[in-house]
Coordinates of C-alpha atoms in Angstrom, one line a residue:
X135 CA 33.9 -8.9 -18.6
X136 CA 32.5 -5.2 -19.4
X137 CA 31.8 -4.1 -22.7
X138 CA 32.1 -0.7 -23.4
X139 CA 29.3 1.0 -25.2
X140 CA 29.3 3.1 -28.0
X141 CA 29.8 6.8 -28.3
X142 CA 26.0 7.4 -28.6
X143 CA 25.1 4.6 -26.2
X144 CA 27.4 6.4 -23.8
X145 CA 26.0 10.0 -24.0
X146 CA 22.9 8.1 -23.5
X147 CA 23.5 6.4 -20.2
X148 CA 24.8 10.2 -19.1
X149 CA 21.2 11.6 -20.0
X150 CA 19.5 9.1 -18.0
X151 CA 22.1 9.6 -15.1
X152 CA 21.8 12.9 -15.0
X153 CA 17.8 12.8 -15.0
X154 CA 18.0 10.2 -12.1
X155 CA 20.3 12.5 -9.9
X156 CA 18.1 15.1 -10.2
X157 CA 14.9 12.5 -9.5
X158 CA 11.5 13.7 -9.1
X159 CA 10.6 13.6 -5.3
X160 CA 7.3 11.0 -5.9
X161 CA 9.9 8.7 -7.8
X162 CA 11.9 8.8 -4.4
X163 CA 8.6 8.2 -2.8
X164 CA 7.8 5.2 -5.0
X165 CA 11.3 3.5 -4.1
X166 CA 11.0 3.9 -0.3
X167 CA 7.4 2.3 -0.5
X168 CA 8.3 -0.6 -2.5
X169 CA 11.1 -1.4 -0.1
X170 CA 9.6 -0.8 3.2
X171 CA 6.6 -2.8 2.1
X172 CA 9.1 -5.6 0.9
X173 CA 10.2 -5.7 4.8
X174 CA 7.8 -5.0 7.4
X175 CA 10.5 -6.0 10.0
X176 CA 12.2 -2.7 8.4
X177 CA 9.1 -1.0 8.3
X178 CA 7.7 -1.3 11.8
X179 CA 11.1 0.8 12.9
X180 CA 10.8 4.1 12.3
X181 CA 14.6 4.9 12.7
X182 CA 15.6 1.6 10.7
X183 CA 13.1 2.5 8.0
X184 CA 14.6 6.4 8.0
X185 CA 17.9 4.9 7.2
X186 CA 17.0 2.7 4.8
X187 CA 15.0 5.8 3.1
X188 CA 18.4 8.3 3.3
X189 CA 20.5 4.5 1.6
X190 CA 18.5 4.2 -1.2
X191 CA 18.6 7.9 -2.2
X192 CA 22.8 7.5 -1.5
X193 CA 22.5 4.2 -3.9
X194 CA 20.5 6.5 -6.4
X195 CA 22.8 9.5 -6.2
X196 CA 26.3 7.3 -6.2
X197 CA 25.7 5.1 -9.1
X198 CA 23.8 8.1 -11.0
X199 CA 27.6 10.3 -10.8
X200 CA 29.0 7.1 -11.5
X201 CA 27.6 7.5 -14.8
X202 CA 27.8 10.6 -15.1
X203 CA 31.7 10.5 -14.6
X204 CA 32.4 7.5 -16.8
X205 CA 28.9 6.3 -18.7
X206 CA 29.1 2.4 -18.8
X207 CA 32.0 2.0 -16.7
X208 CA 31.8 -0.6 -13.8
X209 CA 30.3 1.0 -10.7
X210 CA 32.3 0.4 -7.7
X211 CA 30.5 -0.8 -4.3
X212 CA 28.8 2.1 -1.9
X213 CA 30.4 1.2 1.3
X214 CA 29.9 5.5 2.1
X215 CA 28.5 6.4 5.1
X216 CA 24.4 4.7 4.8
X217 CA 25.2 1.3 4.3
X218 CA 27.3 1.5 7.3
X219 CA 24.5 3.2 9.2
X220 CA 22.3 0.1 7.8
X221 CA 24.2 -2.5 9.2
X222 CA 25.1 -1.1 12.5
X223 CA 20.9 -0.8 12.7
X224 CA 20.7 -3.9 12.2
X225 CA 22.6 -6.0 14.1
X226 CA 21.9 -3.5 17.0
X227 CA 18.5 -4.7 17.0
X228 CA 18.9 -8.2 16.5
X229 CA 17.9 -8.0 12.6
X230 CA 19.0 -10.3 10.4
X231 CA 20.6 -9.8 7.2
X232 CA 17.8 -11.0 5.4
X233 CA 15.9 -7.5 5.3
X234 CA 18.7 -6.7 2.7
X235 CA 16.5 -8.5 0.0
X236 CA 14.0 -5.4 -0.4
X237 CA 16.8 -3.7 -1.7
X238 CA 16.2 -6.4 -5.0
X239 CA 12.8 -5.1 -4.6
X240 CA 14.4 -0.9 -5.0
X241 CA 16.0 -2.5 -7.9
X242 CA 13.2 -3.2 -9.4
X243 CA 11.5 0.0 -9.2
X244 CA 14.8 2.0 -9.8
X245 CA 15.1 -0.1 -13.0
X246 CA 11.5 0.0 -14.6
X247 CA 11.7 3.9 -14.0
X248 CA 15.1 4.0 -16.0
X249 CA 13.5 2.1 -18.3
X250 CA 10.6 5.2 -19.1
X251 CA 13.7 7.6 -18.8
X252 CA 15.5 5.4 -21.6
X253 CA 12.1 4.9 -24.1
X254 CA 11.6 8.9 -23.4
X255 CA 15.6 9.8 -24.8
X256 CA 15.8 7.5 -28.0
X257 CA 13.3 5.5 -30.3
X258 CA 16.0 4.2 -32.1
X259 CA 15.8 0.0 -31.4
X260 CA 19.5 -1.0 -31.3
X261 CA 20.4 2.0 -29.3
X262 CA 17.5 1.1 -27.0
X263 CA 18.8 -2.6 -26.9
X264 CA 22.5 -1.5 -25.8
X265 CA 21.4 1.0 -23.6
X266 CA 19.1 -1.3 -21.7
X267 CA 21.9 -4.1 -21.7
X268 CA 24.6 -2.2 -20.7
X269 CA 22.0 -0.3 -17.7
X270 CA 20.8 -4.0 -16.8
X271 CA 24.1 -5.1 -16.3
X272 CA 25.4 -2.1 -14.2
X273 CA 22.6 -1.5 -11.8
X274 CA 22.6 -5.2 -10.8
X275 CA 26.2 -5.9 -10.2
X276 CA 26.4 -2.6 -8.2
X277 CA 23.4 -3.7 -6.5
X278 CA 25.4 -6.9 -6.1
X279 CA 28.3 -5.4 -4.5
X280 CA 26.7 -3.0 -2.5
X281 CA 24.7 -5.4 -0.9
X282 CA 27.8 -8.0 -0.2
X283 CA 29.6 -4.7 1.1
X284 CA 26.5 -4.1 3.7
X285 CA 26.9 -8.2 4.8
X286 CA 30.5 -7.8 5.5
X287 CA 29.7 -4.8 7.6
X288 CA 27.4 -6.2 9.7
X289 CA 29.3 -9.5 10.3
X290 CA 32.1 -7.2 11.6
X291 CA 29.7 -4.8 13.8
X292 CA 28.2 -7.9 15.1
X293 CA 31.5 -8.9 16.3
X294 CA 32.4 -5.0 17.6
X295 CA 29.2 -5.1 19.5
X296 CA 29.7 -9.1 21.1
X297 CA 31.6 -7.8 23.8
X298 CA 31.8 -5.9 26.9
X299 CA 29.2 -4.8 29.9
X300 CA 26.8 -2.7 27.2
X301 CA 26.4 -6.2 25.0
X302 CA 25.8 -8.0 28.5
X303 CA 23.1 -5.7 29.6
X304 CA 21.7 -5.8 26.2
X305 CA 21.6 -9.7 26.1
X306 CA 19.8 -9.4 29.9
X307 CA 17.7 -7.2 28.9
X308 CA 16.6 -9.2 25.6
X309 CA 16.3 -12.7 27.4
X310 CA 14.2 -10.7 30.2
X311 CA 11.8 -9.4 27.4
X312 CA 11.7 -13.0 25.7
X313 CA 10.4 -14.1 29.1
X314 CA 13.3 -16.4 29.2
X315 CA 14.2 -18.4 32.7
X316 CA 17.3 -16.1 33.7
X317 CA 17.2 -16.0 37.6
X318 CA 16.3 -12.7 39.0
X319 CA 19.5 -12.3 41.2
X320 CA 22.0 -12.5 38.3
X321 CA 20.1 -10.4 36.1
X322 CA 19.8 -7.6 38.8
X323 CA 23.8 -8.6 38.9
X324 CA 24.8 -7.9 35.3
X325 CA 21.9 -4.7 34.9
X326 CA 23.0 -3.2 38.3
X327 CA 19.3 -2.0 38.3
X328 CA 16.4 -4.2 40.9
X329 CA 13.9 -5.7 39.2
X330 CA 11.6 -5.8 42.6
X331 CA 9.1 -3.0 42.9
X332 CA 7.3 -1.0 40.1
X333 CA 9.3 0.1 36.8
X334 CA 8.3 2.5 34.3
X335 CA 9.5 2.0 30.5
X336 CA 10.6 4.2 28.4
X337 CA 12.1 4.7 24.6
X338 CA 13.9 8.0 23.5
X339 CA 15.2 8.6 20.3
X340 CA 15.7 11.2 18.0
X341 CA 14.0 12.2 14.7
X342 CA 17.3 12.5 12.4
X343 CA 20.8 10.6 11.9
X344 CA 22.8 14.3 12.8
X345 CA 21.0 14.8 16.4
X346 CA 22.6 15.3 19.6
X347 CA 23.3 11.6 20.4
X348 CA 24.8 12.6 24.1
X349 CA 20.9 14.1 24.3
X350 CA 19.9 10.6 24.7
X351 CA 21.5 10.3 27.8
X352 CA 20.7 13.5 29.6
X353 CA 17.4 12.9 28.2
X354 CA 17.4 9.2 30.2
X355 CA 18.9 10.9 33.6
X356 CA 15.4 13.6 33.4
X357 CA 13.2 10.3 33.3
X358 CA 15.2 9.1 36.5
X359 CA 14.7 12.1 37.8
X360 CA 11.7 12.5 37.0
X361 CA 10.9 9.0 38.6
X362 CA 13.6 9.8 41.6
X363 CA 16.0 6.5 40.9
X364 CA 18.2 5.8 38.8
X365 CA 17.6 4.6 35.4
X366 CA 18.9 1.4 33.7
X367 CA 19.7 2.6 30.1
X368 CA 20.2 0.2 26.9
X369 CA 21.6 0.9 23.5
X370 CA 19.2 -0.7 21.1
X371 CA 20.9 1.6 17.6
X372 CA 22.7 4.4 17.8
X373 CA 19.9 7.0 18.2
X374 CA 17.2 5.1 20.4
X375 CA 17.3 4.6 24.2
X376 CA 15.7 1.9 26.2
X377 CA 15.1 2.8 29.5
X378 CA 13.7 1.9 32.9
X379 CA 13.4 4.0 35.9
X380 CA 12.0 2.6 39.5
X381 CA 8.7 3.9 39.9
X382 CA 5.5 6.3 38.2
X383 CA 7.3 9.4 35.5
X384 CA 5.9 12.6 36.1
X385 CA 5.1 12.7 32.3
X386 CA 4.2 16.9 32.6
X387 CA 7.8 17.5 33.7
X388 CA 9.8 15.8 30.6
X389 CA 9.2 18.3 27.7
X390 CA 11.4 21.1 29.1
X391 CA 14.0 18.2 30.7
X392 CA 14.4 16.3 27.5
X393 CA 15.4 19.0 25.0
X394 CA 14.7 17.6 21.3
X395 CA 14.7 14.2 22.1
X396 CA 11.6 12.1 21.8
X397 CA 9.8 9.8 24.3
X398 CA 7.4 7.1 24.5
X399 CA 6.6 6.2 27.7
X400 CA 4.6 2.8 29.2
X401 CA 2.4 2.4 32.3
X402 CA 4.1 1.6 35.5
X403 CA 4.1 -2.2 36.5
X404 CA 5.6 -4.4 38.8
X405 CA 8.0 -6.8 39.3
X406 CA 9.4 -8.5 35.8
X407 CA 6.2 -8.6 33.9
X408 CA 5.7 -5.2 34.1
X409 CA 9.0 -4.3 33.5
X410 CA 8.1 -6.1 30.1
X411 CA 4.8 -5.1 29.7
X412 CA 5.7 -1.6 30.2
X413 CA 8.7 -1.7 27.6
X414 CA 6.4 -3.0 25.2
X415 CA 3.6 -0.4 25.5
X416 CA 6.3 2.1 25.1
X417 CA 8.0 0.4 21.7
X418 CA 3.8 0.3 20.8
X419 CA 3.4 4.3 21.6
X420 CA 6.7 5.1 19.7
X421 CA 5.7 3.2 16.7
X422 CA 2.2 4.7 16.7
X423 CA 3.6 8.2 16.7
X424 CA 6.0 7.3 14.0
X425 CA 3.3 6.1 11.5
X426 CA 1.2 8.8 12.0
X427 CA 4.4 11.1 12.0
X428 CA 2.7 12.7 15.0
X429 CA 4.9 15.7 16.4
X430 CA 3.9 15.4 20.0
X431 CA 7.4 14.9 21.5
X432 CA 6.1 13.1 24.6
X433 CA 3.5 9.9 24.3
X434 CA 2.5 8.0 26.5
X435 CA 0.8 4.6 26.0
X436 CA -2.5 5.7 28.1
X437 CA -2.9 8.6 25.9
X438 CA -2.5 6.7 22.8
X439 CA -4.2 3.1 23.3
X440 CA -7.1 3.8 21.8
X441 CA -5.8 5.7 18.7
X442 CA -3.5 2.9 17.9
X443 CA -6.2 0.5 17.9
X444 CA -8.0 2.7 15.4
X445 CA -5.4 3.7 13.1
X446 CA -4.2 0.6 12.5
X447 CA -5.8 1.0 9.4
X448 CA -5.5 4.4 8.2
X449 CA -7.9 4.6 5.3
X450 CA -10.9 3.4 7.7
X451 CA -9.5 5.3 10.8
X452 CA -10.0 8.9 8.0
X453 CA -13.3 7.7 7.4
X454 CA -14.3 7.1 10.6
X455 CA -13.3 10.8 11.5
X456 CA -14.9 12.2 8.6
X457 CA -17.7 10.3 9.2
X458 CA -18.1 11.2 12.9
X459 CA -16.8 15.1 12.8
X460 CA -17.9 16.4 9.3
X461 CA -17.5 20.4 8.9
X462 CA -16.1 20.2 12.5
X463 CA -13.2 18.4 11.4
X464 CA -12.0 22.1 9.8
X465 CA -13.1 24.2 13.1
X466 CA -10.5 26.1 15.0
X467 CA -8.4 24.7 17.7
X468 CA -10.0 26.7 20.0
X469 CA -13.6 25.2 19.5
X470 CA -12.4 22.1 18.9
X471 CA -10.6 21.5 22.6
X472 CA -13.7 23.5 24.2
X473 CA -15.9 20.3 23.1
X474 CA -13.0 17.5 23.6
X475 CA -12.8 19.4 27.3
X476 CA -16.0 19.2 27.7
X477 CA -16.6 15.5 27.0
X478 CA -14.0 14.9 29.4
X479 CA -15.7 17.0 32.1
X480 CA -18.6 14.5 31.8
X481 CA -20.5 16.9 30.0
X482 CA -20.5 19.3 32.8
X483 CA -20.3 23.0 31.6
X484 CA -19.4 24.5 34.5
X485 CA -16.6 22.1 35.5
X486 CA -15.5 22.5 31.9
X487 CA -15.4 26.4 31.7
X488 CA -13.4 26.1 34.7
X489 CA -10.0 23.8 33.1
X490 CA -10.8 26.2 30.0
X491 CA -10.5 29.5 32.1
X492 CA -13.3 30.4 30.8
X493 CA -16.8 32.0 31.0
X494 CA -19.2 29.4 31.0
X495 CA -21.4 31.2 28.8
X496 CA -18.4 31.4 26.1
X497 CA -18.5 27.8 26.6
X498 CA -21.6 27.7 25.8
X499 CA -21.1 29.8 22.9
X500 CA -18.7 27.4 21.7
X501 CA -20.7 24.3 21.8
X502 CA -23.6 25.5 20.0
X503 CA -21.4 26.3 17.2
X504 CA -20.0 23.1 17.5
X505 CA -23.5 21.4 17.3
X506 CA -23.9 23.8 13.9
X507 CA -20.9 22.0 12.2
X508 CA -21.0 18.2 13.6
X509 CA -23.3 15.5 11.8
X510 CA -25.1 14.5 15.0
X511 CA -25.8 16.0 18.1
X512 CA -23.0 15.9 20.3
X513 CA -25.5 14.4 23.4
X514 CA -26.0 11.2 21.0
X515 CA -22.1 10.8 19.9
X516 CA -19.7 12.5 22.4
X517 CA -17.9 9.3 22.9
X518 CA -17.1 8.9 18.9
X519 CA -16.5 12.7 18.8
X520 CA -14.2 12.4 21.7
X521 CA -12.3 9.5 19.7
X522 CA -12.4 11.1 16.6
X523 CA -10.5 14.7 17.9
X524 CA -7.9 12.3 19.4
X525 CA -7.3 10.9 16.4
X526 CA -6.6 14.4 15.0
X527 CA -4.4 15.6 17.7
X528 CA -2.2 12.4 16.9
X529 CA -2.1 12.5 13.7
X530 CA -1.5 16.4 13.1
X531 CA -4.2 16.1 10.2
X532 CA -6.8 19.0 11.5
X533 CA -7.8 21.0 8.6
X534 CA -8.7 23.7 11.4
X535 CA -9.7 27.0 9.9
X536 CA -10.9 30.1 11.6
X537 CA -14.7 28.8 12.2

């Protein structure tokens, strides 16, 4: 039974409300860490992490007017429009319900920062105590509800998404990946797509929830096209495409075809394994480019092998650029992609100047500058520089300047 606080208490509980609406944007930051790092299985999706990020700043904001409104007064559930997004991202990718825990772990940090809020307001001890109590006692069992709201949701858009040909293709396509013992003939049957031959993989998906979602699929129809078959195409979340396509993706074609959609693509196999193989190098690629919040629209998993590798730990893979590029690090684009065309080119000036449509002299120009600003010469470490500038062009982290 609630206990309604007292006159002070209550003005009180509207300060603090009022402060966490209008919450500092590193507080924000400090709740969507804790969480994510509470659930890497939420963490390792970039969309699924997105909208767990836009729920906890709806949690924040609902039971902040809440208080605001009526300080004290039982919070009702959010069932609004994120914790519906939440559980229709999870059960469309298989996730348990169990991810739903970091949100204890959001608690935690949404309380201990109300908690500096409360100490800043009022020194007084018994007003402390009340407020704390009564606080304690809201944020948990609207926590509570909240989180028994999201379970019901997803037990009834598992049940939505159980049936028809999409949840068949999507079962197909998951036992295929699992490298389950389905026969080929009957999963050919229920994808209406031949799993002889070479397949490319791809995954498409868009940056935010209020994107064209009908993109997705004109977007798939350019790989096809792009491939010349027809693509097999399966809903993994509302905003993310998996997708197949017969055959090599002219990779250089898709930016103009795909519009604002984003695209990941694998290397071309054959037969089932690569159809796996390549799907998974593409869910690799897409996740790369979403930790490094890369803004190259299209990826693919040969251009990015490497740099995944070495960003998998981004403190070291900073240091290893630092280390490796030094003042260059801060040169212009332009001198910077004369000596990553260079290295490509074998070292060969001439063939260089040539992809740059330049004067090889320019060139020239350019790469004793280059050797001006890098720690050692570029004949002893091109390999390591080459690395290193492709780890900048991933990670959109050139200081370039004018040099």
């Amino acid at each position: 039974m609630s206990v309604t606080p007292s006159p002070r208490v209550r003005d009180l509980i509207r300060q603090c409300a009022q402060i966490v609406v209008n919450a500092r944007p590193e507080w924000l930051d400090e709740l969507d860490a804790a969480v994510l790092e509470a659930s890497p299985a939420i963490a390792a999706d970039p969309e699924l992490a997105a909208a767990v990020s836009r729920s906890n700043r709806a949690n924040l904001f609902f039971w902040a007017t809440a208080n605001i409104r009526d300080p004290g007064a039982p919070v009702p559930p959010n069932t609004g429009p994120e914790p519906v997004s939440i559980a229709r991202e999870l059960v469309r990718r298989g996730v348990s319900g169990s991810p739903l825990e970091a949100y204890r772990v959001g608690e935690g940090v949404a309380w201990r920062r109300l908690m500096d809020i409360a100490f800043e307001l009022t020194s007084d001890a018994a007003e402390l105590r009340e407020l704390l109590q009564t606080c304690s006692r809201s944020i948990s069992a609207f926590v509570d509800a909240t989180l028994a709201g999201i379970a019901a949701l997803i037990e009834m858009e598992r049940d939505d998404l159980t049936h028809g040909t999409h949840a068949e293709r999507r079962e197909t396509v998951a036992l295929l990946l699992d490298g389950a013992p389905i026969p080929r003939a009957r999963a050919e049957s229920r994808l209406g797509y031949a799993l002889t031959g070479s397949h490319t993989a791809a995954v498409l998906w868009l940056d935010g929830p209020d994107g064209d979602l009908t993109g997705l699929d004109r977007a798939a129809e350019a790989i096809g096209r792009a491939a010349g078959g027809r693509p097999l195409s399966v809903l993994p979340s509302s905003a993310t495409r998996w997708v197949w396509v017969p055959g090599p993706v002219d990779a250089g074609a898709l930016p103009d075809a795909v519009g604002a959609v984003r695209v990941a693509l694998g290397t071309t196999g054959d037969g089932v394994d690569g159809f796996r193989r390549s799907h998974f190098e593409a869910i690799t690629t897409q996740q790369m480019v979403a930790r490094l919040r890369s803004r190259q629209q299209v990826a693919r998993f040969t251009d990015v092998e490497l740099v995944a590798l070495i960003t998998a730990d981004p403190d070291r893979a900073a240091e290893y650029v630092d280390r490796v590029l030094g003042d260059f690090a801060g040169a212009s684009t332009e001198l910077q992609d004369a000596v990553r065309v260079f290295i490509a080119a074998q070292c060969n000036a001439a063939r260089a100047a040539g992809l740059l449509f330049s004067h090889r002299n320019t060139l020239l120009r350019r790469l004793a500058r280059a050797e001006e600003l890098l720690p050692a010469p570029l004949a002893d470490s091109s390999i390591d520089v080459a690395v290193a500038l492709d780890v900048l062009r991933w990670t959109g982290q050139s200081k370039a300047t004018s040099r």
